[in-house]
Structures are given as structure tokens and as C-alpha cells.
Tab-separated table of C-alpha atoms and ligand atoms in Angstrom:
chain	number	residue	atom	x	y	z
A	599	UNK	CA	90.986	208.230	51.606
A	600	UNK	CA	94.736	208.352	52.269
A	601	UNK	CA	96.556	207.278	55.404
A	602	UNK	CA	96.512	210.752	56.945
A	603	UNK	CA	92.804	211.328	56.328
A	604	UNK	CA	92.110	207.948	57.843
A	605	UNK	CA	94.106	208.682	60.998
A	606	UNK	CA	92.496	212.099	61.390
A	607	UNK	CA	88.953	210.904	60.816
A	608	UNK	CA	88.978	207.792	62.991
A	609	UNK	CA	91.651	208.347	65.623
A	610	UNK	CA	92.948	211.920	65.997
A	611	UNK	CA	89.764	213.856	66.603
A	612	UNK	CA	88.238	211.584	69.214
A	613	UNK	CA	88.312	210.667	72.845
A	614	UNK	CA	89.382	212.305	76.069
A	615	UNK	CA	91.909	215.139	76.256
A	616	UNK	CA	94.200	214.915	79.247
A	617	UNK	CA	96.100	217.786	80.837
A	618	UNK	CA	99.260	215.634	81.009
A	619	UNK	CA	99.424	215.423	77.186
A	620	UNK	CA	100.989	218.679	75.868
A	621	UNK	CA	101.108	217.139	72.372
A	622	UNK	CA	99.086	214.141	71.154
A	623	UNK	CA	98.500	212.668	67.696
A	624	UNK	CA	99.847	214.569	64.690
A	625	UNK	CA	103.558	215.160	65.122
A	626	UNK	CA	106.567	212.833	64.936
A	627	UNK	CA	106.145	211.912	68.590
A	628	UNK	CA	103.737	212.657	71.398
A	629	UNK	CA	104.840	214.715	74.402
A	630	UNK	CA	103.681	213.332	77.741
A	631	UNK	CA	104.142	214.543	81.310
A	632	UNK	CA	104.198	211.750	83.903
A	633	UNK	CA	103.345	212.786	87.477
A	634	UNK	CA	106.389	213.314	89.713
A	635	UNK	CA	107.234	210.505	92.105
A	636	UNK	CA	105.352	207.814	90.206
A	637	UNK	CA	106.691	205.091	87.945
A	638	UNK	CA	105.413	204.735	84.414
A	639	UNK	CA	103.878	201.253	84.009
A	640	UNK	CA	104.130	200.251	80.334
A	641	UNK	CA	102.684	197.206	78.606
A	642	UNK	CA	102.072	196.156	74.994
A	643	UNK	CA	100.020	193.352	73.437
A	644	UNK	CA	99.447	192.317	69.836
A	645	UNK	CA	96.323	190.614	68.507
A	646	UNK	CA	96.792	188.826	65.164
A	647	UNK	CA	93.882	187.830	62.954
A	648	UNK	CA	93.671	184.045	62.837
A	649	UNK	CA	95.779	183.642	65.971
A	650	UNK	CA	94.132	185.751	68.679
A	651	UNK	CA	90.782	186.371	67.023
A	652	UNK	CA	88.737	184.923	64.148
A	653	UNK	CA	88.916	187.063	60.974
A	654	UNK	CA	85.151	187.704	61.168
A	655	UNK	CA	85.257	189.041	64.752
A	656	UNK	CA	83.041	192.161	64.978
A	657	UNK	CA	85.438	195.141	64.692
A	658	UNK	CA	83.872	196.976	67.662
A	659	UNK	CA	84.638	193.933	69.822
A	660	UNK	CA	88.197	193.883	68.533
A	661	UNK	CA	88.672	197.591	69.315
A	662	UNK	CA	87.432	196.950	72.842
A	663	UNK	CA	89.507	193.837	73.396
A	664	UNK	CA	92.782	195.247	72.035
A	665	UNK	CA	92.637	197.949	74.691
A	666	UNK	CA	91.053	195.790	77.409
A	667	UNK	CA	93.829	193.174	77.435
A	668	UNK	CA	96.376	195.967	77.925
A	669	UNK	CA	94.379	197.728	80.652
A	670	UNK	CA	94.203	194.328	82.344
A	671	UNK	CA	98.017	194.261	82.531
A	672	UNK	CA	98.005	197.715	84.147
A	673	UNK	CA	95.328	196.534	86.587
A	674	UNK	CA	97.521	193.574	87.520
A	675	UNK	CA	100.316	196.037	88.386
A	676	UNK	CA	98.040	198.292	90.425
A	677	UNK	CA	98.637	201.083	87.903
A	678	UNK	CA	96.245	203.898	86.970
A	679	UNK	CA	95.798	203.994	83.159
A	680	UNK	CA	96.611	207.237	81.332
A	681	UNK	CA	97.773	206.933	77.726
A	682	UNK	CA	97.685	204.478	74.820
A	683	UNK	CA	99.284	204.083	71.408
A	684	UNK	CA	97.820	201.974	68.614
A	685	UNK	CA	99.656	200.234	65.746
A	686	UNK	CA	97.229	198.957	63.117
A	687	UNK	CA	98.054	196.728	60.179
A	688	UNK	CA	95.085	196.659	57.787
A	689	UNK	CA	94.569	194.802	54.504
A	690	UNK	CA	92.438	197.701	53.203
A	691	UNK	CA	91.063	201.047	54.385
A	692	UNK	CA	87.558	199.675	55.030
A	693	UNK	CA	85.699	202.657	56.505
A	694	UNK	CA	82.832	200.697	58.061
A	695	UNK	CA	85.339	198.402	59.738
A	696	UNK	CA	87.496	201.308	60.985
A	697	UNK	CA	84.543	203.258	62.282
A	698	UNK	CA	83.249	200.295	64.312
A	699	UNK	CA	86.754	199.423	65.535
A	700	UNK	CA	87.289	203.002	66.733
A	701	UNK	CA	83.877	203.024	68.460
A	702	UNK	CA	84.794	199.925	70.472
A	703	UNK	CA	88.237	201.277	71.315
A	704	UNK	CA	87.155	204.771	72.369
A	705	UNK	CA	84.155	203.623	74.405
A	706	UNK	CA	86.489	201.691	76.694
A	707	UNK	CA	89.211	204.371	76.597
A	708	UNK	CA	86.728	206.997	77.768
A	709	UNK	CA	85.508	204.785	80.592
A	710	UNK	CA	89.052	204.730	81.959
A	711	UNK	CA	90.105	208.285	81.064
A	712	UNK	CA	92.723	206.997	78.619
A	713	UNK	CA	93.913	209.270	75.800
A	714	UNK	CA	95.130	207.813	72.496
A	715	UNK	CA	98.355	209.763	71.943
A	716	UNK	CA	99.835	208.177	68.825
A	717	UNK	CA	100.285	205.109	66.710
A	718	UNK	CA	101.160	203.696	63.339
A	719	UNK	CA	98.993	202.680	60.403
A	720	UNK	CA	100.276	200.301	57.741
A	721	UNK	CA	98.879	198.033	55.032
A	722	UNK	CA	99.300	194.325	55.714
A	723	UNK	CA	97.602	191.312	57.275
A	724	UNK	CA	95.044	192.387	59.928
A	725	UNK	CA	96.840	192.907	63.237
A	726	UNK	CA	96.294	195.263	66.166
A	727	UNK	CA	98.958	196.304	68.667
A	728	UNK	CA	98.110	198.538	71.625
A	729	UNK	CA	100.580	199.892	74.137
A	730	UNK	CA	99.323	201.403	77.375
A	731	UNK	CA	100.984	203.646	79.919
A	732	UNK	CA	99.859	204.074	83.497
A	733	UNK	CA	101.122	205.456	86.789
A	734	UNK	CA	101.958	203.739	90.051
A	735	UNK	CA	104.161	204.711	93.011
A	736	UNK	CA	106.965	202.136	92.608
A	737	UNK	CA	106.703	200.865	96.193
A	738	UNK	CA	102.981	200.107	95.686
A	739	UNK	CA	103.205	198.259	92.355
A	740	UNK	CA	101.642	194.769	92.478
A	741	UNK	CA	104.346	192.373	91.425
A	742	UNK	CA	104.443	188.624	90.866
A	743	UNK	CA	107.138	187.912	93.375
A	744	UNK	CA	105.673	188.789	96.809
A	745	UNK	CA	103.543	185.725	97.686
A	746	UNK	CA	104.426	184.145	101.064
A	747	UNK	CA	103.507	180.754	102.595
A	748	UNK	CA	100.207	181.117	104.439
A	749	UNK	CA	98.902	183.868	102.124
A	750	UNK	CA	95.428	183.300	100.754
A	751	UNK	CA	94.835	183.159	96.981
A	752	UNK	CA	91.940	185.080	95.407
A	753	UNK	CA	90.433	185.683	91.979
A	754	UNK	CA	88.093	188.431	90.805
A	755	UNK	CA	84.870	187.790	88.872
A	756	UNK	CA	84.226	184.327	87.435
A	757	UNK	CA	86.505	181.951	85.536
A	758	UNK	CA	86.061	179.809	82.429
A	759	UNK	CA	83.454	182.002	80.734
A	760	UNK	CA	85.728	183.091	77.866
A	761	UNK	CA	86.811	179.500	77.308
A	762	UNK	CA	83.169	178.478	76.960
A	763	UNK	CA	82.580	181.484	74.673
A	764	UNK	CA	85.391	180.288	72.425
A	765	UNK	CA	83.928	176.772	72.345
A	766	UNK	CA	80.576	178.256	71.255
A	767	UNK	CA	82.227	180.385	68.556
A	768	UNK	CA	84.168	177.419	67.229
A	769	UNK	CA	81.063	175.212	67.131
A	770	UNK	CA	82.383	172.842	69.815
A	771	UNK	CA	79.590	173.796	72.227
A	772	UNK	CA	75.980	174.032	71.044
A	773	UNK	CA	74.313	176.723	73.139
A	774	UNK	CA	71.970	179.587	72.248
A	775	UNK	CA	70.075	182.401	73.957
A	776	UNK	CA	71.198	184.721	76.752
A	777	UNK	CA	73.743	182.324	78.374
A	778	UNK	CA	75.520	181.915	75.029
A	779	UNK	CA	75.495	185.676	74.425
A	780	UNK	CA	76.963	186.260	77.890
A	781	UNK	CA	79.754	183.720	77.417
A	782	UNK	CA	80.699	184.998	73.944
A	783	UNK	CA	80.683	188.576	75.293
A	784	UNK	CA	83.055	187.484	78.055
A	785	UNK	CA	85.409	186.312	75.283
A	786	UNK	CA	85.130	189.410	73.076
A	787	UNK	CA	84.589	192.117	75.662
A	788	UNK	CA	86.627	191.328	78.750
A	789	UNK	CA	86.318	193.742	81.678
A	790	UNK	CA	89.741	194.958	82.813
A	791	UNK	CA	89.722	195.002	86.645
A	792	UNK	CA	91.316	198.432	86.910
A	793	UNK	CA	89.477	199.534	90.090
A	794	UNK	CA	90.362	196.239	91.768
A	795	UNK	CA	94.045	196.658	90.895
A	796	UNK	CA	94.072	200.155	92.397
A	797	UNK	CA	92.226	199.024	95.534
A	798	UNK	CA	94.723	196.186	96.032
A	799	UNK	CA	97.721	198.521	96.325
A	800	UNK	CA	99.323	197.838	99.681
A	801	UNK	CA	96.977	194.854	100.267
A	802	UNK	CA	97.950	192.186	97.746
A	803	UNK	CA	101.320	190.497	98.199
A	804	UNK	CA	101.407	189.429	94.505
A	805	UNK	CA	99.120	189.763	91.489
A	806	UNK	CA	98.755	188.718	87.849
A	807	UNK	CA	95.984	188.906	85.290
A	808	UNK	CA	94.596	185.655	83.919
A	809	UNK	CA	95.177	185.652	80.179
A	810	UNK	CA	96.506	182.111	79.644
A	811	UNK	CA	94.489	180.246	82.284
A	812	UNK	CA	94.539	180.190	86.100
A	813	UNK	CA	96.958	177.242	86.474
A	814	UNK	CA	99.507	178.725	84.136
A	815	UNK	CA	99.240	182.324	85.319
A	816	UNK	CA	99.242	181.462	89.024
A	817	UNK	CA	102.300	179.344	88.142
A	818	UNK	CA	104.106	182.591	87.261
A	819	UNK	CA	103.381	183.994	90.742
A	820	UNK	CA	104.600	180.764	92.334
A	821	UNK	CA	107.810	180.722	90.283
A	822	UNK	CA	108.563	184.407	90.905
A	823	UNK	CA	107.820	184.081	94.635
A	824	UNK	CA	109.579	180.721	95.168
A	825	UNK	CA	106.486	179.131	96.737
A	826	UNK	CA	103.765	176.561	95.947
A	827	UNK	CA	99.982	176.515	96.252
A	828	UNK	CA	96.967	174.418	97.139
A	829	UNK	CA	93.826	175.258	95.198
A	830	UNK	CA	90.314	174.099	96.051
A	831	UNK	CA	88.629	173.049	92.856
A	832	UNK	CA	85.138	173.497	94.343
A	833	UNK	CA	85.958	177.077	95.320
A	834	UNK	CA	86.535	178.291	91.741
A	835	UNK	CA	83.904	180.958	90.966
A	836	UNK	CA	81.695	179.800	88.078
A	837	UNK	CA	79.087	182.049	86.482
A	838	UNK	CA	75.440	180.950	86.348
A	839	UNK	CA	75.785	181.011	82.564
A	840	UNK	CA	78.747	178.627	82.584
A	841	UNK	CA	76.873	176.307	84.943
A	842	UNK	CA	73.793	176.496	82.668
A	843	UNK	CA	75.861	175.717	79.576
A	844	UNK	CA	75.783	171.984	80.233
A	845	UNK	CA	79.512	171.865	79.582
A	846	UNK	CA	81.185	168.780	80.993
A	847	UNK	CA	83.310	169.469	84.123
A	848	UNK	CA	83.123	173.280	83.918
A	849	UNK	CA	85.801	173.633	86.611
A	850	UNK	CA	88.347	172.331	84.088
A	851	UNK	CA	87.690	175.414	81.949
A	852	UNK	CA	87.811	177.654	85.023
A	853	UNK	CA	91.177	176.177	85.982
A	854	UNK	CA	92.885	176.256	82.623
A	855	UNK	CA	91.091	178.215	79.876
A	856	UNK	CA	92.505	181.622	78.974
A	857	UNK	CA	91.088	185.005	78.017
A	858	UNK	CA	89.036	185.730	81.165
A	859	UNK	CA	91.231	188.727	82.135
A	860	UNK	CA	90.335	188.416	85.800
A	861	UNK	CA	92.962	189.149	88.448
A	862	UNK	CA	94.557	186.417	90.541
A	863	UNK	CA	96.222	187.756	93.664
A	864	UNK	CA	97.569	186.728	97.029
A	865	UNK	CA	97.180	188.505	100.362
A	866	UNK	CA	98.132	187.843	103.963
A	867	UNK	CA	95.496	185.742	105.758
A	868	UNK	CA	94.543	188.721	107.969
A	869	UNK	CA	94.410	191.326	105.170
A	870	UNK	CA	91.146	193.275	105.081
A	871	UNK	CA	90.013	193.347	101.469
A	872	UNK	CA	86.995	195.529	102.272
A	873	UNK	CA	84.738	192.583	101.311
A	874	UNK	CA	85.163	193.420	97.659
A	875	UNK	CA	83.327	196.772	97.839
A	876	UNK	CA	86.277	198.923	96.804
A	877	UNK	CA	87.298	196.319	94.251
A	878	UNK	CA	84.178	196.880	92.141
A	879	UNK	CA	83.659	193.152	91.506
A	880	UNK	CA	83.257	189.821	93.245
A	881	UNK	CA	86.354	188.375	94.909
A	882	UNK	CA	86.632	184.694	95.797
A	883	UNK	CA	89.209	182.905	97.931
A	884	UNK	CA	90.361	179.803	96.060
A	885	UNK	CA	93.287	178.446	98.042
A	886	UNK	CA	96.500	179.192	99.872
A	887	UNK	CA	100.210	179.585	99.298
A	888	UNK	CA	102.492	176.833	100.640
A	889	UNK	CA	106.234	176.628	101.274
A	890	UNK	CA	106.292	173.353	99.343
A	891	UNK	CA	106.753	174.192	95.648
A	892	UNK	CA	104.304	173.140	92.920
A	893	UNK	CA	100.565	173.498	92.414
A	894	UNK	CA	98.240	170.964	94.074
A	895	UNK	CA	94.488	170.686	93.504
A	896	UNK	CA	92.183	169.593	96.317
A	897	UNK	CA	88.650	168.229	95.947
A	898	UNK	CA	85.697	169.070	98.231
A	899	UNK	CA	87.001	166.628	100.868
A	900	UNK	CA	90.447	168.207	100.871
A	901	UNK	CA	91.891	165.200	99.003
A	902	UNK	CA	94.462	165.679	96.234
A	903	UNK	CA	92.799	165.389	92.825
A	904	UNK	CA	93.729	165.241	89.159
A	905	UNK	CA	95.383	168.432	87.899
A	906	UNK	CA	93.546	170.161	85.057
A	907	UNK	CA	95.521	170.899	81.854
A	908	UNK	CA	97.880	173.836	82.231
A	909	UNK	CA	96.688	176.458	79.777
A	910	UNK	CA	97.543	178.089	76.525
A	911	UNK	CA	101.100	178.308	75.204
A	912	UNK	CA	101.607	179.752	71.712
A	913	UNK	CA	104.912	178.012	71.169
A	914	UNK	CA	103.837	174.650	72.538
A	915	UNK	CA	101.028	174.850	69.928
A	916	UNK	CA	98.058	174.590	72.231
A	917	UNK	CA	97.327	173.273	75.658
A	918	UNK	CA	100.588	172.404	77.355
B	295	ADP	P1	105.827	209.209	61.238
B	295	ADP	O1	105.943	208.901	59.773
B	295	ADP	O2	106.537	210.450	61.666
B	295	ADP	O3	106.089	208.039	62.109
B	295	ADP	P2	103.014	208.796	60.881
B	295	ADP	O4	102.713	209.325	59.550
B	295	ADP	O5	103.208	207.334	61.037
B	295	ADP	O6	104.266	209.563	61.474
B	295	ADP	O7	101.881	209.242	61.893
B	295	ADP	C1	101.445	210.575	61.944
B	295	ADP	C2	100.804	210.829	63.277
B	295	ADP	O8	99.636	210.026	63.427
B	295	ADP	C3	101.711	210.490	64.459
B	295	ADP	O9	101.439	211.415	65.493
B	295	ADP	C4	101.257	209.116	64.859
B	295	ADP	O10	101.499	208.855	66.208
B	295	ADP	C5	99.751	209.188	64.538
B	295	ADP	N1	99.158	207.875	64.186
B	295	ADP	C6	99.412	207.115	63.097
B	295	ADP	N2	98.630	206.014	63.085
B	295	ADP	C7	97.859	206.079	64.184
B	295	ADP	C8	96.837	205.264	64.754
B	295	ADP	N3	96.457	204.099	64.185
B	295	ADP	N4	96.280	205.657	65.906
B	295	ADP	C9	96.662	206.802	66.509
B	295	ADP	N5	97.588	207.627	66.040
B	295	ADP	C10	98.192	207.285	64.881
B	296	MG	MG1	108.237	211.202	61.723
């Protein structure tokens, strides 16, 4: 099977067809028609074998995750996903691998009405790059810089699950059965909070998705907004499965482990978030924005407590 057969079989003849794509896969470039009056929100992420995922990661999970982490960035901007491109570097044209990878990718793409409109396929070490394109009226985009003192801080879903999933995968946490399956699935198959991002347009004062850990990612909101924060460690939402895992001090994972792909956002104290209904997932208040810079952690009694480690930094080689 040559490169062109491979592209046709696994990527060109699949997935949704959108009316705003006059020309998709198959020419030198795709032709796309963004809606008038909206900004194009564009984001790209690369997943390298051995860096972002173990070489034996199930290919369907990888197809899902490569798209999910990008949709999560669109969600954090309040953008509506539309199109994706996919650059694949593969050591060999392994048809079983490609077929499973494409299944994982297209299942998620269809759920969000995303059309794959182009890409690149090369031979080399296993690596997956996805770029996504979405739409948002520029005045409604959720940016990192709008948090104000007195705003409340929220997160969607639960935190720390993917960190526990990674510990299980790496043999650092001995756990089996349904809780282990749940935690590993949270690592491999994150749920991009697209509906929440759309519902937060005009409500959230700032937003980010949690890829590198809450402390670190909230830190980006604080830096961009020129504010600080107090977080209540006991308020962090922990899943039943994380609590059942027996992991020591699970809130440390919730505060600093990456890969959960939940949204962290701020909103004025009197903002009506519709009690989470429109957001399509749980939303938990975890603290408040302060004028005083820096991030402070409070225990159940409101006393300052030890800060958890900050999160993942590729260039600092681990937990900074
Ligand atoms: P060119 O040499 O002009 O860059 P290619 O031969 O790389 O074109 O690609 C041919 C067509 O297939 C293009 O439309 C390109 O976007 C698409 N394509 C290539 N690889 C992929 C892929 N992995 N997923 C989706 N589309 C792809
Ligand atoms: Mg060309």
C-alpha cells in the first residue's frame, strides 16, 4: 500500500462532510469558508511516542487523544470546533494500527461535527500532530487575561484522575478492576469540555484548559490577568475512583498532575452559571481571585498550607 492508498483508505473517505468545506482532502490545499463576523480559533498540538504516550498505547486511544487535546484548547477559548488537519509520522504502514487509530479519531470528530480536511503522512518515528480550527465571535472568546479580584474560580469535572491513570500505567500504583479502568481511561480518552466552553461565553472572565496541572495552568491566568488566587484544597473535586485508589494525599495529584483536560475558569461572584446544566458536566468552585499576586493554598480551616508541586514542564525535565 503506497502513501496515497493509505490516505484514501483511512482518512479521505471517512467522517462528516461540512457545507463550509468546498474542497477537503485530495488537492494541494483544502478550501474552507469561515462564517462571516467570527474569528477563526486555531490550535495545534503534537504527541510524540515516548514523550507524550507510551509506544504501546492502544492506537484507538491515541487517535482519540490527539484530537481531544486540541478540542480542549478550542473549548478553553469558547470556540465551536469545525475543521482539523492531521500530520502523521509513522515508522511503517501498519494497517491494523492505522485502522484503529482512525476509528478513535473519527469517533470523536463525528461527536463534535469536525471534518478532517487535510494533513501530511511521512515515514519516521511515531508522532501525531493535529491542528484544529473553530469559530468564535472575537468579543466572546474566553481569554486568559480577564480575571478580576473577587472573581470565583471554578473547574469542570474531576481532577487528578489522569495522573493516577499514569501512575497505574507506569506500575507506580497497584490498582485493578473498574476504578483502575476508569482512571486509565481518563488518561487515554480525555473528554474535551466543548459544550462547557460554549456555555461560558459571556459568563467566564478568563479560562484555560488543564493540561499541565491546575497550579501551573491557573498560574497562566493569574500572570495574564495580573492577579493572585486563594485555592481551597478541600474543595478540589475528586472522583470516587481516585478516592478509592488508596493513593496517598490524592489532592496533591488534583492540584498538580496534568492531562485531565478539564477547564479552569473564573467568573464574577454574582454570575449565574446555570448550575452546570448548560455546561454538560459538573462544575465546582475551588477558590477566589485576589489582588495580591501569587497562588495560596488554604486548608479546611482557612489556614495557609503547603503548596503542592507545580506541574509538568517539558524543559525543566519533570515536575517543576
Ligand atoms: P502535497 O504533496 O501537495 O503536500 P500530499 O501528497 O502530502 O500533498 O497529500 C495529498 C492530500 O492528502 C492532501 O490533500 C493532504 O492534505 C491529504 N493528506 C495527507 N496526509 C493526510 C492525513 N494523514 N490525514 C488527512 N489528510 C491527509
Ligand atoms: Mg502539493
